[in-house]
Coordinates of N, CA, C and O in Angstrom, one line a residue:
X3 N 9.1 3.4 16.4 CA 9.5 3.9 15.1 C 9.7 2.8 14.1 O 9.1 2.8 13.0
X4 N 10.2 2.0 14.3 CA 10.4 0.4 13.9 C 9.3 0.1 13.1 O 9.2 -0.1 11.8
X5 N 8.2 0.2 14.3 CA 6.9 -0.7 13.7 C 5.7 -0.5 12.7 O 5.0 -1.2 12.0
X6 N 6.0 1.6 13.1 CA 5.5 2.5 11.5 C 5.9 2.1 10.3 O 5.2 1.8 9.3
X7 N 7.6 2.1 10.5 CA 8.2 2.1 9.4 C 7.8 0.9 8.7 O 7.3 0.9 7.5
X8 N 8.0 -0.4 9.3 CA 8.1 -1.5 9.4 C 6.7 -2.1 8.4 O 6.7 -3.1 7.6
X9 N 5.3 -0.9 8.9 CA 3.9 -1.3 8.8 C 4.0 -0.5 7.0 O 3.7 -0.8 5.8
X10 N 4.2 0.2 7.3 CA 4.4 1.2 6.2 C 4.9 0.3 4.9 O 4.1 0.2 4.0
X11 N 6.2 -0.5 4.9 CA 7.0 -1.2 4.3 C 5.8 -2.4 3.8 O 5.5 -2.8 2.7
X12 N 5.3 -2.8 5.0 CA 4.3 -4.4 4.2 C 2.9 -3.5 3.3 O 2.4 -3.7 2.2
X13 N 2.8 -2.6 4.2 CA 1.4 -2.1 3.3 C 1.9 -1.9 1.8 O 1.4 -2.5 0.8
X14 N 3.1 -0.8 1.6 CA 3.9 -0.9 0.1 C 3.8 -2.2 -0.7 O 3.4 -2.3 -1.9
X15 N 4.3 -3.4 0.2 CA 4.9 -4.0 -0.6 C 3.3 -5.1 -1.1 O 3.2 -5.8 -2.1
X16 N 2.1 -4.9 -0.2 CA 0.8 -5.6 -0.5 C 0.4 -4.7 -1.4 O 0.4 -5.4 -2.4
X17 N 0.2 -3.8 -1.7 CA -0.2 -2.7 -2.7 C 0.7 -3.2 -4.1 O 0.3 -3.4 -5.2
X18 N 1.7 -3.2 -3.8 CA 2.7 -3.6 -5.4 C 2.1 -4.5 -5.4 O 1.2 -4.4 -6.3
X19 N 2.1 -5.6 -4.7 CA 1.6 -7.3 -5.1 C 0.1 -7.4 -6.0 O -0.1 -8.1 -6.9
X20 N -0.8 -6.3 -5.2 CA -2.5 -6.6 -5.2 C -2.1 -5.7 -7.1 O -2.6 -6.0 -8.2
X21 N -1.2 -4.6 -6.8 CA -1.5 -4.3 -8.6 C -0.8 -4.9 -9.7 O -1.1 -4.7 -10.9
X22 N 0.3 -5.9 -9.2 CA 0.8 -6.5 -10.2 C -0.5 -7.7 -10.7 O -0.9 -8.1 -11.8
X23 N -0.9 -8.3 -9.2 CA -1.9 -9.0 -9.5 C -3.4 -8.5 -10.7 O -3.8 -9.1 -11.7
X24 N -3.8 -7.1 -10.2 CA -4.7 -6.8 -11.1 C -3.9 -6.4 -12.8 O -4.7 -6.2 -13.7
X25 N -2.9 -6.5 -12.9 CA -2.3 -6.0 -14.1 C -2.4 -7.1 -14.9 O -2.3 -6.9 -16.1
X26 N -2.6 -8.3 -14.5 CA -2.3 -9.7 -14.9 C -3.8 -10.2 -15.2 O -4.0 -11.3 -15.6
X27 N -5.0 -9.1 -14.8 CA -6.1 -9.8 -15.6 C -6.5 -9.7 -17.2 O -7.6 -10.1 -17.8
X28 N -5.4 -9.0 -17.9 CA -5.4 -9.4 -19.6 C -4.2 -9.8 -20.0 O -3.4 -9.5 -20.9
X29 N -4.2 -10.6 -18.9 CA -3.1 -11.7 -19.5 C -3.5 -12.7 -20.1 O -4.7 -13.0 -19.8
X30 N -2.7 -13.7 -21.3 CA -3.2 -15.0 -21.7 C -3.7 -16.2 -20.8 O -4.6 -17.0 -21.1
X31 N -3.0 -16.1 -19.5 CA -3.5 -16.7 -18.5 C -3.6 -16.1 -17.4 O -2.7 -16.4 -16.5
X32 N -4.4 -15.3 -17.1 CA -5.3 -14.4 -16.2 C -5.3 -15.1 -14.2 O -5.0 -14.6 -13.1
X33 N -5.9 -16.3 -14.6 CA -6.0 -17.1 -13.4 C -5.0 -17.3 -12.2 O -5.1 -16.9 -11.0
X34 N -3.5 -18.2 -13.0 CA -2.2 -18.4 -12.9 C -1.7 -17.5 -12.1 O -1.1 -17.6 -11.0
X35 N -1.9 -16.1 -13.0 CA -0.8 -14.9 -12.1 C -1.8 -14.3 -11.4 O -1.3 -14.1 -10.2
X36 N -2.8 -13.8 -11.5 CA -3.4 -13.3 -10.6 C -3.4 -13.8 -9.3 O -3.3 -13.1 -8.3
X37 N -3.5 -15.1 -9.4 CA -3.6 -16.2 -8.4 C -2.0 -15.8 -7.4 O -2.1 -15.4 -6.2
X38 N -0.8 -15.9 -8.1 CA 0.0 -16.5 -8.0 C 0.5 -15.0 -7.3 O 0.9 -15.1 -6.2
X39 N 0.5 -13.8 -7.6 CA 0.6 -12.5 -7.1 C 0.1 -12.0 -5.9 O 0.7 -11.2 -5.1
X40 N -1.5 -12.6 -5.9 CA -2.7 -12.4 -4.6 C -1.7 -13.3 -3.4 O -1.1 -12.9 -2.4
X41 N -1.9 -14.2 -3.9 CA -1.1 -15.4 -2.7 C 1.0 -14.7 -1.9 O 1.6 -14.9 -0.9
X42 N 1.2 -14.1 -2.8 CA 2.3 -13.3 -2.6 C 2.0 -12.0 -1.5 O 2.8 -11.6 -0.7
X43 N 0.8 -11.6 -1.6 CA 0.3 -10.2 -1.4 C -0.2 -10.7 0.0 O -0.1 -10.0 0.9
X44 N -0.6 -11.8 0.0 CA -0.7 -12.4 1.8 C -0.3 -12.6 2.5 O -0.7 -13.1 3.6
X45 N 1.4 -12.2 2.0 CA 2.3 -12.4 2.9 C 2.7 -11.0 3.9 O 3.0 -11.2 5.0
X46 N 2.8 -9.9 3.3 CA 3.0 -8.4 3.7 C 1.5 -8.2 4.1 O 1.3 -7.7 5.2
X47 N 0.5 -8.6 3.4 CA -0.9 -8.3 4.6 C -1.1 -8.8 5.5 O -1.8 -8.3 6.3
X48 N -0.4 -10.3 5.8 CA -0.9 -10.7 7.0 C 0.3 -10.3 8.0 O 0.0 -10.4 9.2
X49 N 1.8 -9.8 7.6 CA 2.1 -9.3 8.7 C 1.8 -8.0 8.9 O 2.1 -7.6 10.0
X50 N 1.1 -7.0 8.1 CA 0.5 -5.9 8.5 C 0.0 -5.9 9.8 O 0.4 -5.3 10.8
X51 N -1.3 -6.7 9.4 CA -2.1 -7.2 10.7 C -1.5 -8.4 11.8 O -2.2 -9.1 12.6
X52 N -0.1 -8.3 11.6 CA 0.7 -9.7 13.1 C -0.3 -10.8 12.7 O -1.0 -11.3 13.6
X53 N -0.2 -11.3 11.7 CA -1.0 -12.9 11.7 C -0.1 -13.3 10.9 O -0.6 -13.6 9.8
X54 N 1.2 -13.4 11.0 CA 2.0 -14.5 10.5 C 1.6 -15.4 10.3 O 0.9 -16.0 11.2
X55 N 1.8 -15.9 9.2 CA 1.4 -17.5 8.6 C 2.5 -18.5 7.6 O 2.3 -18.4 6.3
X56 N 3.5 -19.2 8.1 CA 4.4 -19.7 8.0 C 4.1 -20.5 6.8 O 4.9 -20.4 5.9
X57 N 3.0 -21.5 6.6 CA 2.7 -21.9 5.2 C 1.9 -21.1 4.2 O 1.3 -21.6 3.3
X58 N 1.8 -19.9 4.4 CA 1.4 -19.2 3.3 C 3.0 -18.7 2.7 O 3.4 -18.5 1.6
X59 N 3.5 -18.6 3.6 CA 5.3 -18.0 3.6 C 5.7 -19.0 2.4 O 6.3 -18.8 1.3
X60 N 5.3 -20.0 3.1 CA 6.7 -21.0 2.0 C 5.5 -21.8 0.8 O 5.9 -22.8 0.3
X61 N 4.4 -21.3 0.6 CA 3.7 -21.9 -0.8 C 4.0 -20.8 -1.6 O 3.9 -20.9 -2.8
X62 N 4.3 -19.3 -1.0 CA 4.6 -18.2 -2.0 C 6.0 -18.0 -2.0 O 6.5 -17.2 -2.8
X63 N 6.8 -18.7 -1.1 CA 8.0 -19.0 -1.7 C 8.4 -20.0 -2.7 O 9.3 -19.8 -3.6
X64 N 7.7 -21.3 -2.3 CA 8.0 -22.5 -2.9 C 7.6 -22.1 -4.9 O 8.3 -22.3 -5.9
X65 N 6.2 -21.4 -4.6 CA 6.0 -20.8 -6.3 C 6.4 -19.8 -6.6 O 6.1 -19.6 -7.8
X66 N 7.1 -19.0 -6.1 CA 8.5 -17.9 -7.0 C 9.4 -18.6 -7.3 O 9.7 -18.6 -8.5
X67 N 10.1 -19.5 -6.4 CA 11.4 -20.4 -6.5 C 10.9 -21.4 -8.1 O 11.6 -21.7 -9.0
X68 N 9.5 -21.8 -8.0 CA 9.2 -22.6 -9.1 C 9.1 -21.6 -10.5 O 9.7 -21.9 -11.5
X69 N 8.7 -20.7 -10.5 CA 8.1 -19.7 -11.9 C 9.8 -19.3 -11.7 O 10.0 -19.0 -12.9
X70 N 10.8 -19.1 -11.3 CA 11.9 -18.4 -11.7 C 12.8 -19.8 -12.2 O 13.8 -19.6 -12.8
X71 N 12.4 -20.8 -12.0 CA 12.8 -22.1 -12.7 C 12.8 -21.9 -13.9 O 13.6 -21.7 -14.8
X72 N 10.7 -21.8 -13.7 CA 10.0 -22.5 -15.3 C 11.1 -21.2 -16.3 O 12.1 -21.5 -17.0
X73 N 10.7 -20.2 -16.2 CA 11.2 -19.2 -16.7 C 13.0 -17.9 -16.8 O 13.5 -16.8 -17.1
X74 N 13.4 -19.6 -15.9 CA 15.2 -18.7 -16.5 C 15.7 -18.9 -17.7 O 16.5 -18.0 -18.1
X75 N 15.2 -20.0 -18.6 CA 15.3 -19.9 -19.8 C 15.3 -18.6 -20.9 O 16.2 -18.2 -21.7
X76 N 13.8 -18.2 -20.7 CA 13.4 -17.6 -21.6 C 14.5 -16.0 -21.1 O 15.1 -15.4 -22.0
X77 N 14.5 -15.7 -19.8 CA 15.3 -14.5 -19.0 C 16.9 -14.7 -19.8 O 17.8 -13.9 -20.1
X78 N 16.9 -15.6 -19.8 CA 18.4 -15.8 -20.2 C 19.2 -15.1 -21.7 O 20.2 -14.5 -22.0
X79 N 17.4 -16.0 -22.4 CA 17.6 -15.5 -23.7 C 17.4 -14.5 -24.4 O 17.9 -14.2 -25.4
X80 N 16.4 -14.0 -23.6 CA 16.3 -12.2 -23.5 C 17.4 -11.7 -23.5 O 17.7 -10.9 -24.4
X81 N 18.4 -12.1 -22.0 CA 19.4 -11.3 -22.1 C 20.3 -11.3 -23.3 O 20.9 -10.4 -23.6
X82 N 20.3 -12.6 -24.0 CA 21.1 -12.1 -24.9 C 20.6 -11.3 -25.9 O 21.4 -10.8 -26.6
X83 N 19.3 -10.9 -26.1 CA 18.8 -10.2 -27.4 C 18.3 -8.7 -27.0 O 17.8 -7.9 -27.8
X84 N 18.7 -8.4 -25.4 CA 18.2 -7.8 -25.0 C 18.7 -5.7 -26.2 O 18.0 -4.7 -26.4
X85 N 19.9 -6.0 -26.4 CA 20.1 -5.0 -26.8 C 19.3 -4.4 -28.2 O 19.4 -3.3 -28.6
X86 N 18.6 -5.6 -28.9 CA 17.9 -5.3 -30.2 C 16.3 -5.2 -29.9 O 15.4 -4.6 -30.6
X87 N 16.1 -6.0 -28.4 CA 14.6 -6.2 -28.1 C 13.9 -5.0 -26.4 O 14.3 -4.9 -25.2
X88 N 13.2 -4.7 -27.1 CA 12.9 -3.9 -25.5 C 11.7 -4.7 -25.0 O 10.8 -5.1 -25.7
X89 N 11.8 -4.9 -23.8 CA 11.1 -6.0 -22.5 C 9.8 -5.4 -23.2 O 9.0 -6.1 -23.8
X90 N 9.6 -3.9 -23.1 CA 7.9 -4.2 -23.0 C 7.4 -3.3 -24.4 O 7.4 -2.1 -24.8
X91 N 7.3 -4.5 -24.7 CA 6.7 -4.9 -26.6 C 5.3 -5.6 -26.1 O 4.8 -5.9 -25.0
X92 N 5.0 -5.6 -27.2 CA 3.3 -6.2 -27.5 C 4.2 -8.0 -27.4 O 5.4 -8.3 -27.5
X93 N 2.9 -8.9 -27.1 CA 3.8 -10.2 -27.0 C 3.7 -10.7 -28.7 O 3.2 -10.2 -29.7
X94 N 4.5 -11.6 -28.5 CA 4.8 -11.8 -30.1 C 5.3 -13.9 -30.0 O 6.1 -14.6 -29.5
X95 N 4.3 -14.1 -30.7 CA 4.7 -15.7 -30.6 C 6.1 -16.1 -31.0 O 6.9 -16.8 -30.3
X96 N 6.3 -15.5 -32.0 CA 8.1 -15.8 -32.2 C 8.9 -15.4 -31.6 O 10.1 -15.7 -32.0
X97 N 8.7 -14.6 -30.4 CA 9.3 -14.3 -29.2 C 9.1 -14.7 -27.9 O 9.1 -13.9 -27.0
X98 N 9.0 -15.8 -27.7 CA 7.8 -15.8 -26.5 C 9.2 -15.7 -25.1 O 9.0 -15.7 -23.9
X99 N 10.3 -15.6 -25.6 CA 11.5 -15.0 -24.6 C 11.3 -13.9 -23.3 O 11.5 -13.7 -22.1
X100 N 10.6 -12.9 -24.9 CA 10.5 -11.8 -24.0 C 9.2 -12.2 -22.9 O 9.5 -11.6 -21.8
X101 N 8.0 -12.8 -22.8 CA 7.0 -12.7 -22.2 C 7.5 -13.4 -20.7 O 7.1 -13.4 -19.5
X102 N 8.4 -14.0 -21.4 CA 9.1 -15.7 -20.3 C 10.1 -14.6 -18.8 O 10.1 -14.5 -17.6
X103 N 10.6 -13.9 -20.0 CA 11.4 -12.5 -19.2 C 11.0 -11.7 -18.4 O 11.8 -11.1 -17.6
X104 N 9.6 -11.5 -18.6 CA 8.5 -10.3 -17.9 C 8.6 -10.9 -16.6 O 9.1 -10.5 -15.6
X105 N 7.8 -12.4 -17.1 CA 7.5 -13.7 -15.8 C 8.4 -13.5 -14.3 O 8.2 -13.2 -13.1
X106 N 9.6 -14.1 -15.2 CA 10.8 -14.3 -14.7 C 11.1 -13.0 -13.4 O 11.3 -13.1 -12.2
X107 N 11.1 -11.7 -14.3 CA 11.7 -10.6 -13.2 C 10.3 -10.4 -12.7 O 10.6 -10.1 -11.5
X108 N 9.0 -10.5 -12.6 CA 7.6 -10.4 -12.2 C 8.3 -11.4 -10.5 O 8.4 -10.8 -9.4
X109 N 8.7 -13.0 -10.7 CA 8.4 -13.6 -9.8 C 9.9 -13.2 -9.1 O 10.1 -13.7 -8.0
X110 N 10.7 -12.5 -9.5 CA 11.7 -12.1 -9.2 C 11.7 -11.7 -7.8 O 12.2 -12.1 -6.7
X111 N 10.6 -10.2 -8.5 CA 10.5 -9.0 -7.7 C 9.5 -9.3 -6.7 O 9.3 -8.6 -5.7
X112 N 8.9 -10.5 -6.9 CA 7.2 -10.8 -5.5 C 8.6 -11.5 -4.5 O 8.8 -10.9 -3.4
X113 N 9.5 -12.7 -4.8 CA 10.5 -13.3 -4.4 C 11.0 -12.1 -3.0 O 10.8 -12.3 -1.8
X114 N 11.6 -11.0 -3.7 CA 12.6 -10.0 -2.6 C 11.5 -9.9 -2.1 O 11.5 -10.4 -1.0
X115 N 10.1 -9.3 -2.5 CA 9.0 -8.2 -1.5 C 8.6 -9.1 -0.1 O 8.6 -8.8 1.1
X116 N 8.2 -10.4 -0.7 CA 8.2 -11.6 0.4 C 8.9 -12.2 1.4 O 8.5 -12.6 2.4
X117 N 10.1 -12.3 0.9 CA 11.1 -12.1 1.9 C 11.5 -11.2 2.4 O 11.7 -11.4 3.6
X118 N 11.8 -9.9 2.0 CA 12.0 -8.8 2.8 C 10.6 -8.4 3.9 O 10.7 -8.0 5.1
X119 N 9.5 -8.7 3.4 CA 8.7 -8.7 4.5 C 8.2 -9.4 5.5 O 7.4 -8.9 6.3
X120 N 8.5 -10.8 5.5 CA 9.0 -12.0 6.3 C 9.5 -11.8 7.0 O 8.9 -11.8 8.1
X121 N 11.0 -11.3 6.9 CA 12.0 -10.8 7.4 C 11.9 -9.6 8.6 O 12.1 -9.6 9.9
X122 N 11.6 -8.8 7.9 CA 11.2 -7.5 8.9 C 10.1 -8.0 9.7 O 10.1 -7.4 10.8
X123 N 9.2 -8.7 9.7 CA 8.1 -9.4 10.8 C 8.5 -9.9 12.0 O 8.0 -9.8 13.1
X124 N 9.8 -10.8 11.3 CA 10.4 -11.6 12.1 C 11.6 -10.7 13.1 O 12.2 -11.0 14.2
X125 N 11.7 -9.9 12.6 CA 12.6 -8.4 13.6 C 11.9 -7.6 14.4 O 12.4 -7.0 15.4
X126 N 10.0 -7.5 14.0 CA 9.2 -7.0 14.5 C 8.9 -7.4 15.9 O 8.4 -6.5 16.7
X127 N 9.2 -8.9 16.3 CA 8.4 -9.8 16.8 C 10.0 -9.8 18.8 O 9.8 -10.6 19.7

């Protein structure tokens, strides 16, 4: 029962990753996140298939941990404007808070999906 559920859970969470990734091809930088989402998405597909891969683990952790760096700033300053500005606006150069914001909860959310399916592999096992 474990291991349905379990299988179920990484396929979810490779499907979010693979469309956040495709969402990100009209982005200003296309490459970057596409890149950076795919490489997230290989973490829940390879424990799909039991091929754990420990440095794929920690380059898509090491680059969430870095993009929630580059981008606590802008998240921050969001929050304070958040009550006059809604997250999903057209981007706007004199705002570039909000896009920094998107980023931010973007590498947020690959952050939990990767570790929680890390995690459950490693309970699998």
């Amino acid at each position: 029962m474990f291991t349905i559920a379990s299988k179920t859970i990484h396929l979810l969470f490779a499907l979010t990753l693979i469309a956040f990734a495709y969402l990100q091809l009209n982005d200003p930088d296309p490459v970057v996140w596409t890149l950076f989402y795919l490489i997230c998405a290989a973490i829940p597909l390879l424990e799909l298939v039991n091929k754990r891969n420990r440095y794929v683990f920690w380059i898509a952790l090491g680059l969430c941990i870095l993009d929630l760096g580059i981008y606590t700033h802008g998240a921050y300053t969001y929050y304070q404007h958040s009550n006059e500005e809604a997250l999903m606006q057209s981007m706007n150069p004199a705002k570039p808070y909000i896009e920094e914001a998107r980023e931010f909860l973007g590498s947020l959310i690959a952050l939990v999906l990767i570790s929680i399916s890390y995690w459950l592999g490693s309970k699998a096992r």
